[in-house]
Short mmCIF file of C-alpha atoms in Angstrom, two decimals:
data_model
loop_
_atom_site.label_atom_id
_atom_site.label_comp_id
_atom_site.label_asym_id
_atom_site.label_seq_id
_atom_site.Cartn_x
_atom_site.Cartn_y
_atom_site.Cartn_z
CA MET A 1 -90.42 -57.18 27.09
CA ASN A 2 -88.78 -58.16 30.42
CA PHE A 3 -87.30 -61.52 31.41
CA LEU A 4 -90.51 -62.87 32.97
CA GLU A 5 -92.51 -62.02 29.85
CA HIS A 6 -89.92 -63.77 27.67
CA PHE A 7 -90.01 -66.73 30.05
CA GLY A 8 -93.81 -66.87 29.98
CA LYS A 9 -93.83 -66.72 26.19
CA ALA A 10 -91.28 -69.54 26.04
CA LEU A 11 -93.42 -71.66 28.39
CA ILE A 12 -96.50 -71.17 26.20
CA GLU A 13 -94.56 -72.13 23.08
CA LEU A 14 -93.11 -75.26 24.73
CA ARG A 15 -96.41 -76.41 26.27
CA HIS A 16 -96.48 -78.11 29.64
CA THR A 17 -95.80 -81.70 28.46
CA ARG A 18 -92.50 -80.62 27.02
CA ILE A 19 -91.74 -78.55 30.12
CA ILE A 20 -92.22 -81.55 32.43
CA SER A 21 -90.05 -83.70 30.20
CA ILE A 22 -87.26 -81.10 30.14
CA ILE A 23 -87.41 -80.61 33.93
CA THR A 24 -87.27 -84.37 34.49
CA VAL A 25 -84.18 -84.79 32.33
CA ILE A 26 -82.40 -81.76 33.81
CA PHE A 27 -83.17 -82.87 37.37
CA ALA A 28 -81.97 -86.41 36.69
CA PHE A 29 -78.77 -85.07 35.12
CA VAL A 30 -78.00 -82.77 38.07
CA TYR A 31 -78.99 -85.42 40.63
CA HIS A 32 -76.66 -88.06 39.19
CA LEU A 33 -73.88 -85.51 38.81
CA VAL A 34 -74.10 -84.67 42.52
CA PHE A 35 -74.09 -88.30 43.59
CA LEU A 36 -71.26 -89.08 41.21
CA PHE A 37 -69.00 -87.16 43.62
CA VAL A 38 -70.80 -88.56 46.69
CA PHE A 39 -70.20 -92.19 45.71
CA LYS A 40 -66.65 -91.39 44.68
CA ALA A 41 -66.01 -89.95 48.14
CA LEU A 42 -67.67 -92.95 49.81
CA GLY A 43 -65.69 -95.36 47.69
CA VAL A 44 -68.79 -97.09 46.35
CA MET A 45 -67.34 -97.52 42.90
CA PRO A 46 -70.15 -99.60 41.32
CA MET A 47 -72.57 -96.75 42.09
CA PHE A 48 -69.99 -94.23 40.88
CA TYR A 49 -69.75 -95.96 37.51
CA PHE A 50 -73.52 -96.35 37.31
CA ASN A 51 -74.01 -92.63 37.94
CA PHE A 52 -71.40 -91.84 35.31
CA ILE A 53 -73.33 -93.97 32.80
CA SER A 54 -76.60 -92.33 33.91
CA ILE A 55 -75.17 -88.86 33.36
CA THR A 56 -74.23 -89.87 29.81
CA VAL A 57 -77.73 -91.32 29.24
CA PHE A 58 -79.53 -88.20 30.42
CA LEU A 59 -77.17 -85.96 28.48
CA CYS A 60 -78.04 -87.90 25.32
CA LEU A 61 -81.74 -87.80 26.20
CA SER A 62 -81.61 -84.02 26.56
CA LEU A 63 -80.23 -83.80 23.01
CA VAL A 64 -82.73 -86.32 21.62
CA GLU A 65 -85.72 -84.58 23.23
CA SER A 66 -85.07 -81.40 21.29
CA ARG A 67 -85.89 -83.30 18.09
CA LEU A 68 -88.75 -85.52 19.29
CA LYS A 69 -92.43 -84.66 19.43
CA SER A 70 -93.22 -87.72 21.54
CA PHE A 71 -91.61 -88.21 24.96
CA LEU A 72 -92.64 -91.83 25.43
CA VAL A 73 -89.27 -93.47 24.58
CA PRO A 74 -87.18 -90.98 26.61
CA TYR A 75 -89.59 -91.42 29.51
CA ILE A 76 -89.35 -95.23 29.41
CA ILE A 77 -85.55 -94.95 29.48
CA ALA A 78 -85.71 -92.50 32.38
CA PHE A 79 -88.17 -94.69 34.29
CA ALA A 80 -86.01 -97.79 33.79
CA GLU A 81 -82.91 -95.87 34.92
CA VAL A 82 -84.62 -94.66 38.11
CA VAL A 83 -85.77 -98.19 39.03
CA ALA A 84 -82.29 -99.57 38.31
CA HIS A 85 -80.74 -96.82 40.44
CA GLN A 86 -82.96 -97.71 43.42
CA ILE A 87 -82.24 -101.42 43.06
CA LEU A 88 -78.47 -100.84 42.99
CA ALA A 89 -78.69 -98.35 45.88
CA ASP A 90 -80.61 -100.92 47.93
CA TYR A 91 -78.11 -103.63 47.02
CA TYR A 92 -74.91 -101.68 47.77
CA LEU A 93 -76.05 -99.31 50.53
CA GLY A 94 -78.95 -101.21 52.06
CA GLY A 95 -82.69 -100.76 51.79
CA ASN A 96 -82.83 -98.08 54.46
CA SER A 97 -80.46 -95.83 52.51
CA SER A 98 -82.43 -95.70 49.30
CA PHE A 99 -85.15 -93.21 48.41
CA HIS A 100 -87.98 -95.15 46.84
CA PHE A 101 -90.13 -92.06 46.48
CA PHE A 102 -88.40 -91.44 43.13
CA ILE A 103 -90.12 -94.51 41.70
CA LEU A 104 -93.47 -93.22 42.94
CA LEU A 105 -92.73 -89.78 41.47
CA MET A 106 -91.91 -91.30 38.08
CA GLY A 107 -95.33 -92.92 38.18
CA VAL A 108 -97.08 -89.62 38.86
CA ILE A 109 -95.32 -87.54 36.17
CA PRO A 110 -97.20 -89.25 33.25
CA VAL A 111 -100.48 -87.79 34.56
CA VAL A 112 -99.37 -84.43 33.16
CA THR A 113 -96.83 -85.61 30.59
CA PHE A 114 -99.17 -87.94 28.67
CA GLU A 115 -102.35 -85.95 29.14
CA ARG A 116 -104.16 -87.47 26.15
CA HIS A 117 -102.97 -91.05 26.67
CA PHE A 118 -105.04 -92.43 29.52
CA LEU A 119 -103.71 -95.99 29.14
CA LEU A 120 -100.09 -94.82 29.46
CA GLN A 121 -101.01 -92.88 32.59
CA ILE A 122 -102.55 -95.97 34.18
CA ILE A 123 -99.63 -98.23 33.24
CA PHE A 124 -96.90 -95.98 34.60
CA GLN A 125 -98.88 -95.10 37.72
CA MET A 126 -99.40 -98.78 38.49
CA LEU A 127 -95.69 -99.48 37.90
CA GLY A 128 -94.69 -96.53 40.09
CA TYR A 129 -97.05 -97.38 42.96
CA THR A 130 -96.22 -101.09 42.82
CA GLY A 131 -92.45 -100.48 42.76
CA PHE A 132 -92.69 -98.01 45.65
CA ILE A 133 -94.77 -100.37 47.82
CA VAL A 134 -92.60 -103.42 47.08
CA PHE A 135 -89.31 -101.70 47.90
CA GLU A 136 -90.73 -100.04 51.01
CA CYS A 137 -91.95 -103.42 52.28
CA ILE A 138 -88.66 -105.27 51.76
CA GLU A 139 -86.17 -102.45 52.46
CA THR A 140 -85.41 -103.68 56.02
CA ARG A 141 -84.43 -107.10 54.68
CA ILE A 142 -81.89 -105.76 52.19
CA LEU A 143 -78.44 -105.65 53.77
CA PRO A 144 -75.73 -103.26 52.53
CA LYS A 145 -72.66 -104.55 50.66
CA TYR A 146 -70.67 -101.49 51.73
CA GLU A 147 -70.41 -100.44 55.36
CA ILE A 148 -71.43 -96.77 55.56
CA ALA A 149 -72.04 -94.82 58.76
CA ASP A 150 -75.65 -94.18 59.70
CA HIS A 151 -75.17 -90.41 59.80
CA ILE A 152 -73.93 -90.48 56.17
CA ILE A 153 -77.00 -92.49 55.15
CA THR A 154 -79.12 -89.89 56.93
CA VAL A 155 -77.38 -87.09 55.01
CA ILE A 156 -77.93 -88.93 51.71
CA LYS A 157 -81.64 -89.33 52.42
CA ALA A 158 -81.86 -85.68 53.52
CA VAL A 159 -80.25 -84.60 50.26
CA ASN A 160 -82.70 -86.79 48.34
CA ILE A 161 -85.67 -85.29 50.16
CA SER A 162 -84.36 -81.73 49.74
CA LEU A 163 -83.72 -82.15 46.03
CA THR A 164 -87.12 -83.74 45.52
CA MET A 165 -88.96 -80.99 47.39
CA PHE A 166 -86.99 -78.36 45.49
CA VAL A 167 -87.96 -79.89 42.16
CA ILE A 168 -91.62 -80.23 43.18
CA CYS A 169 -91.67 -76.57 44.24
CA CYS A 170 -90.04 -75.57 40.94
CA ILE A 171 -92.62 -77.57 38.98
CA LEU A 172 -95.51 -75.99 40.93
CA PHE A 173 -94.03 -72.52 40.40
CA ILE A 174 -93.53 -73.10 36.69
CA PHE A 175 -97.05 -74.48 36.32
CA ALA A 176 -98.50 -71.48 38.14
CA PHE A 177 -96.47 -69.14 35.96
CA PHE A 178 -97.41 -71.20 32.89
CA LEU A 179 -101.12 -70.85 33.66
CA GLN A 180 -100.71 -67.12 34.35
CA ALA A 181 -98.81 -66.68 31.10
CA ILE A 182 -101.57 -68.52 29.19
CA GLN A 183 -104.25 -66.38 30.82
CA LYS A 184 -102.37 -63.19 30.00
CA SER A 185 -101.76 -64.40 26.45
CA LEU A 186 -105.46 -65.18 26.02
CA GLN A 187 -106.41 -61.76 27.40
CA ILE A 188 -104.03 -60.10 24.95
CA LYS A 189 -105.43 -62.16 22.07
CA ILE A 190 -109.00 -61.36 23.09
CA LEU A 191 -108.10 -57.66 23.32
CA GLU A 192 -106.40 -57.80 19.92
CA LYS A 193 -109.42 -59.57 18.41
CA THR A 194 -111.75 -57.04 20.01
CA ILE A 195 -109.71 -54.12 18.68
CA GLU A 196 -109.52 -55.74 15.24
CA ALA A 197 -113.26 -56.46 15.26
CA ASP A 198 -113.91 -52.87 16.33
CA LYS A 199 -111.69 -51.58 13.52
CA GLU A 200 -113.38 -53.90 11.05
CA GLY A 201 -116.79 -52.76 12.29
CA LYS A 202 -115.78 -49.12 11.88
CA ARG A 203 -114.43 -49.84 8.39
CA ARG A 204 -117.67 -51.57 7.43
CA LEU A 205 -119.71 -48.74 8.95
CA ALA A 206 -117.65 -46.12 7.09
CA LEU A 207 -118.06 -48.06 3.84
CA GLN A 208 -121.79 -48.46 4.46
CA ASN A 209 -122.18 -44.75 5.19
CA HIS A 210 -120.18 -43.86 2.10
CA ILE A 211 -122.33 -46.10 -0.10
CA ILE A 212 -125.54 -44.82 1.46
CA ASN A 213 -124.55 -41.17 1.16
CA SER A 214 -123.39 -41.73 -2.40
CA LEU A 215 -126.69 -43.38 -3.25
CA ALA A 216 -128.64 -40.58 -1.58
CA SER A 217 -126.53 -37.95 -3.38
CA LEU A 218 -127.10 -39.74 -6.68
CA VAL A 219 -130.85 -39.46 -6.18
CA GLU A 220 -130.60 -35.87 -4.93
CA ASN A 221 -128.40 -34.72 -7.80
CA ARG A 222 -131.07 -35.59 -10.31
CA ASP A 223 -132.45 -32.20 -9.29
CA ALA A 224 -129.72 -29.55 -9.62
CA ASP A 225 -131.62 -27.16 -7.32
CA THR A 226 -131.46 -29.30 -4.20
CA GLY A 227 -127.78 -28.63 -3.43
CA ASP A 228 -126.59 -29.93 -0.07
CA HIS A 229 -130.06 -30.89 1.08
CA ILE A 230 -129.09 -34.23 2.66
CA GLN A 231 -126.18 -32.71 4.62
CA ARG A 232 -128.33 -29.88 5.96
CA THR A 233 -131.31 -32.06 6.88
CA SER A 234 -129.01 -34.53 8.66
CA ALA A 235 -127.57 -31.65 10.68
CA TYR A 236 -131.06 -30.25 11.48
CA VAL A 237 -132.27 -33.66 12.64
CA GLU A 238 -129.27 -34.09 14.93
CA ILE A 239 -129.64 -30.58 16.39
CA LEU A 240 -133.37 -31.06 17.03
CA ALA A 241 -132.98 -34.56 18.52
CA ARG A 242 -130.19 -33.39 20.83
CA LYS A 243 -132.31 -30.42 21.95
CA ALA A 244 -135.16 -32.83 22.77
CA MET A 245 -132.81 -35.04 24.84
CA GLU A 246 -131.45 -31.99 26.70
CA HIS A 247 -135.03 -30.99 27.63
CA GLY A 248 -135.96 -34.52 28.69
CA ILE A 249 -138.49 -34.96 25.86
CA TYR A 250 -139.15 -38.43 24.43
CA THR A 251 -136.16 -39.74 26.39
CA ASP A 252 -137.62 -43.26 26.23
CA VAL A 253 -136.57 -43.19 22.55
CA ILE A 254 -134.16 -40.30 22.06
CA THR A 255 -130.73 -41.33 23.40
CA GLU A 256 -127.16 -40.70 22.28
CA GLU A 257 -127.28 -43.92 20.27
CA PHE A 258 -130.62 -42.97 18.68
CA ILE A 259 -129.30 -39.51 17.72
CA GLU A 260 -126.25 -41.04 16.01
CA VAL A 261 -128.38 -43.55 14.10
CA VAL A 262 -131.05 -41.08 13.00
CA ARG A 263 -128.33 -38.66 11.87
CA ARG A 264 -126.85 -41.40 9.67
CA ALA A 265 -130.30 -42.46 8.45
CA ALA A 266 -131.50 -38.96 7.51
CA PRO A 267 -129.79 -38.91 4.06
CA MET A 268 -131.98 -41.86 3.04
CA HIS A 269 -135.28 -40.03 3.50
CA ASP A 270 -135.78 -39.32 -0.23
CA ILE A 271 -134.15 -42.47 -1.59
CA GLY A 272 -137.53 -43.53 -2.99
CA LYS A 273 -137.42 -40.69 -5.51
CA ILE A 274 -135.31 -42.98 -7.66
CA VAL A 275 -138.59 -44.44 -8.92
CA VAL A 276 -140.05 -41.02 -9.81
CA SER A 277 -139.59 -39.94 -13.39
CA ASP A 278 -137.56 -36.82 -14.24
CA THR A 279 -140.66 -35.35 -15.86
CA VAL A 280 -142.38 -35.21 -12.48
CA LEU A 281 -139.31 -34.66 -10.30
CA LYS A 282 -138.00 -31.70 -12.32
CA LYS A 283 -141.31 -30.18 -13.36
CA PRO A 284 -141.01 -26.38 -12.93
CA GLY A 285 -144.69 -25.84 -12.21
CA LYS A 286 -147.36 -27.26 -9.96
CA LEU A 287 -147.93 -31.01 -10.18
CA THR A 288 -151.20 -32.39 -11.48
CA PRO A 289 -153.14 -34.77 -9.18
CA GLU A 290 -151.84 -37.71 -11.19
CA GLU A 291 -148.26 -36.45 -11.00
CA PHE A 292 -148.59 -35.83 -7.28
CA GLU A 293 -149.79 -39.43 -6.79
CA GLN A 294 -146.68 -40.56 -8.61
CA MET A 295 -144.52 -38.33 -6.41
CA LYS A 296 -146.16 -39.77 -3.28
CA LEU A 297 -144.93 -43.22 -4.27
CA HIS A 298 -141.40 -42.29 -3.23
CA ALA A 299 -142.30 -42.70 0.45
CA ILE A 300 -143.39 -46.34 0.18
CA GLU A 301 -140.67 -47.13 -2.35
CA GLY A 302 -138.06 -45.56 -0.08
CA GLY A 303 -138.89 -47.96 2.75
CA ARG A 304 -138.93 -50.92 0.36
CA ILE A 305 -135.58 -50.03 -1.19
CA ILE A 306 -133.93 -49.65 2.21
CA ASN A 307 -135.22 -53.00 3.45
CA GLU A 308 -134.20 -54.76 0.25
CA VAL A 309 -130.83 -53.11 -0.34
CA ILE A 310 -129.42 -52.70 3.17
CA GLY A 311 -131.77 -54.99 5.09
CA VAL A 312 -128.99 -57.58 5.29
CA SER A 313 -126.88 -55.16 7.37
CA GLU A 314 -126.00 -56.31 10.88
CA ASP A 315 -127.12 -52.90 12.18
CA LYS A 316 -130.82 -53.70 12.45
CA GLU A 317 -131.59 -50.51 14.39
CA TYR A 318 -130.18 -48.42 11.57
CA VAL A 319 -132.22 -50.29 8.95
CA ALA A 320 -135.42 -49.86 10.98
CA ILE A 321 -134.92 -46.13 11.57
CA ALA A 322 -133.82 -45.46 7.98
CA SER A 323 -136.91 -47.30 6.74
CA ASP A 324 -139.16 -45.28 9.07
CA VAL A 325 -137.58 -41.99 8.00
CA ALA A 326 -138.00 -42.79 4.30
CA THR A 327 -141.54 -44.15 4.62
CA TYR A 328 -143.18 -41.76 7.11
CA HIS A 329 -141.45 -38.37 6.78
CA HIS A 330 -144.45 -37.04 4.79
CA GLU A 331 -147.00 -38.10 7.41
CA ARG A 332 -148.69 -35.21 9.27
CA TRP A 333 -149.51 -34.82 12.95
CA ASP A 334 -153.20 -34.23 12.03
CA GLY A 335 -153.37 -37.44 9.98
CA LYS A 336 -153.62 -35.71 6.58
CA GLY A 337 -150.21 -36.82 5.31
CA TYR A 338 -149.13 -39.76 3.18
CA PRO A 339 -148.63 -42.63 2.42
CA TYR A 340 -150.73 -44.12 5.27
CA GLY A 341 -152.40 -41.16 6.95
CA LEU A 342 -150.82 -41.84 10.35
CA GLN A 343 -151.73 -39.42 13.11
CA GLY A 344 -149.94 -38.00 16.17
CA THR A 345 -147.73 -40.46 18.04
CA GLU A 346 -148.51 -43.19 15.52
CA ILE A 347 -145.78 -41.57 13.45
CA PRO A 348 -142.29 -42.76 14.50
CA ILE A 349 -140.26 -40.07 16.29
CA SER A 350 -137.49 -40.36 13.70
CA ALA A 351 -139.97 -39.48 10.93
CA ARG A 352 -141.42 -36.57 12.98
CA LEU A 353 -137.92 -35.13 13.36
CA MET A 354 -137.26 -35.64 9.66
CA ALA A 355 -140.52 -33.98 8.63
CA ILE A 356 -139.57 -30.69 10.30
CA ALA A 357 -136.00 -30.74 8.95
CA ASP A 358 -137.16 -31.65 5.43
CA VAL A 359 -139.90 -29.02 5.19
CA PHE A 360 -137.74 -26.25 6.64
CA ASP A 361 -134.90 -26.93 4.23
CA ALA A 362 -137.31 -27.16 1.29
CA LEU A 363 -138.73 -23.74 2.25
CA VAL A 364 -135.37 -21.94 2.45
CA SER A 365 -133.83 -23.69 -0.59
CA PRO A 366 -134.35 -22.91 -4.29
CA ARG A 367 -136.29 -25.44 -6.32
CA CYS A 368 -137.06 -25.77 -10.00
CA TYR A 369 -140.61 -24.71 -9.24
CA LYS A 370 -139.93 -21.87 -6.72
CA GLU A 371 -137.51 -19.33 -5.29
CA PRO A 372 -136.07 -19.75 -1.78
CA MET A 373 -138.10 -18.39 1.10
CA SER A 374 -136.63 -16.12 3.78
CA GLN A 375 -135.56 -17.77 7.02
CA ASP A 376 -137.97 -15.65 9.05
CA LYS A 377 -140.92 -16.77 6.95
CA ALA A 378 -139.78 -20.41 7.03
CA PHE A 379 -139.57 -20.41 10.85
CA ARG A 380 -142.98 -18.72 10.97
CA ILE A 381 -144.51 -21.49 8.83
CA ILE A 382 -143.04 -24.14 11.12
CA GLN A 383 -144.64 -22.32 14.06
CA GLU A 384 -148.00 -21.94 12.29
CA GLU A 385 -148.15 -25.61 11.33
CA SER A 386 -147.19 -26.84 14.80
CA GLY A 387 -149.90 -29.25 15.89
CA SER A 388 -151.27 -29.69 12.37
CA HIS A 389 -148.36 -30.69 10.15
CA PHE A 390 -145.74 -31.14 12.84
CA ASP A 391 -145.40 -32.60 16.32
CA PRO A 392 -146.12 -29.46 18.43
CA VAL A 393 -143.44 -30.28 21.02
CA LEU A 394 -140.72 -30.88 18.44
CA ALA A 395 -141.81 -27.87 16.38
CA GLN A 396 -141.40 -25.57 19.39
CA LEU A 397 -137.97 -27.06 20.12
CA PHE A 398 -136.97 -26.48 16.49
CA LEU A 399 -137.81 -22.80 16.86
CA ASP A 400 -135.51 -22.73 19.88
CA THR A 401 -132.65 -24.08 17.76
CA ARG A 402 -132.77 -21.15 15.33
CA ASP A 403 -129.21 -19.97 15.95
CA GLU A 404 -127.72 -23.41 15.39
CA THR A 405 -129.97 -24.09 12.41
CA GLU A 406 -129.00 -20.82 10.72
CA ARG A 407 -125.30 -21.59 11.23
CA VAL A 408 -125.78 -24.91 9.43
CA LEU A 409 -127.68 -23.19 6.65
CA HIS A 410 -124.90 -20.64 6.27
CA ILE A 411 -122.20 -23.33 6.13
CA TYR A 412 -123.91 -25.43 3.43
CA THR A 413 -125.46 -22.66 1.36
CA LYS A 414 -123.38 -22.09 -1.78
#
């Protein structure tokens, strides 16, 4: 961190009311120190002694301010000292030699120093404006007690003006830097919050995925023959969806975001089997009509479970797609599927993708009621049932993904 960054951080920690107070005290201390030597050189000893006292006052104020949270008392002392200084300068040097603008300036400072105290702002502004106007009106009538050359008076007023302009420029610079430092600090905080929120979101997503996959695996593992079914079907769905996007098919739905969500949702497609008894789920032979009706319940129950268990998730798109996948992945393109007999494009695209992936993996995997089918025969069945069981466009694309699909099958086949 460089000097300017340290300085900006210090400004933010001090806050601008404290900054103005500190600048006021430092300026007053330096100003009186300079004129201590000026009045000594001019031989105006009353003003010399007054400046010496003022230096002591502002030195004490600088120490007191470090311990105070309110700057009202130090400000009143400073205001009174400035007015007294102008009165004495008018009295000893003449009205024309004084610089009444300091009284006006002390009336303006409370606007930023006492930002939440409107009454104090009004009081000090009125005192400052009134004092300035009064002294400016009567300055020509105040005669000097010490004879000082006009050119020296001119130099004194020039020094006053120069010091005042210098301080005003410093205050404006510090305020500009203060505002810039605040803006930068806010940007950093916003960035930190965004990064933290992103990390928290990723942690929640990872936890959600872990819970979901664990729940899906728990249901799947009730049948020892199913193996890595959810991993393979998730991979098939992603491969098929990406192939569709590459060919410009269903691009109104299939996007990068959709592919990521449907890939995460795929493991939930058989979550409804948790309601199916082991007698039916693990039956080695063909199911009776009554048993098949019980098996068909897993589609509706899957959608219900997803909406009830993870419906409170902030990721509403995920919940909707996971529910569609679980509910409709046994619907058929020709309308002869279950649970609702949807037909064609009535079936959500996510469920159409899942149907192909689920059937293909079921064909090539061993089950308690059958041996695994060869990959050639499985791909042939997908082709034969294109337009009846499956979306014909997606079925053809799936056939085109054979190399990728077989690699996935090889990786997950034990």
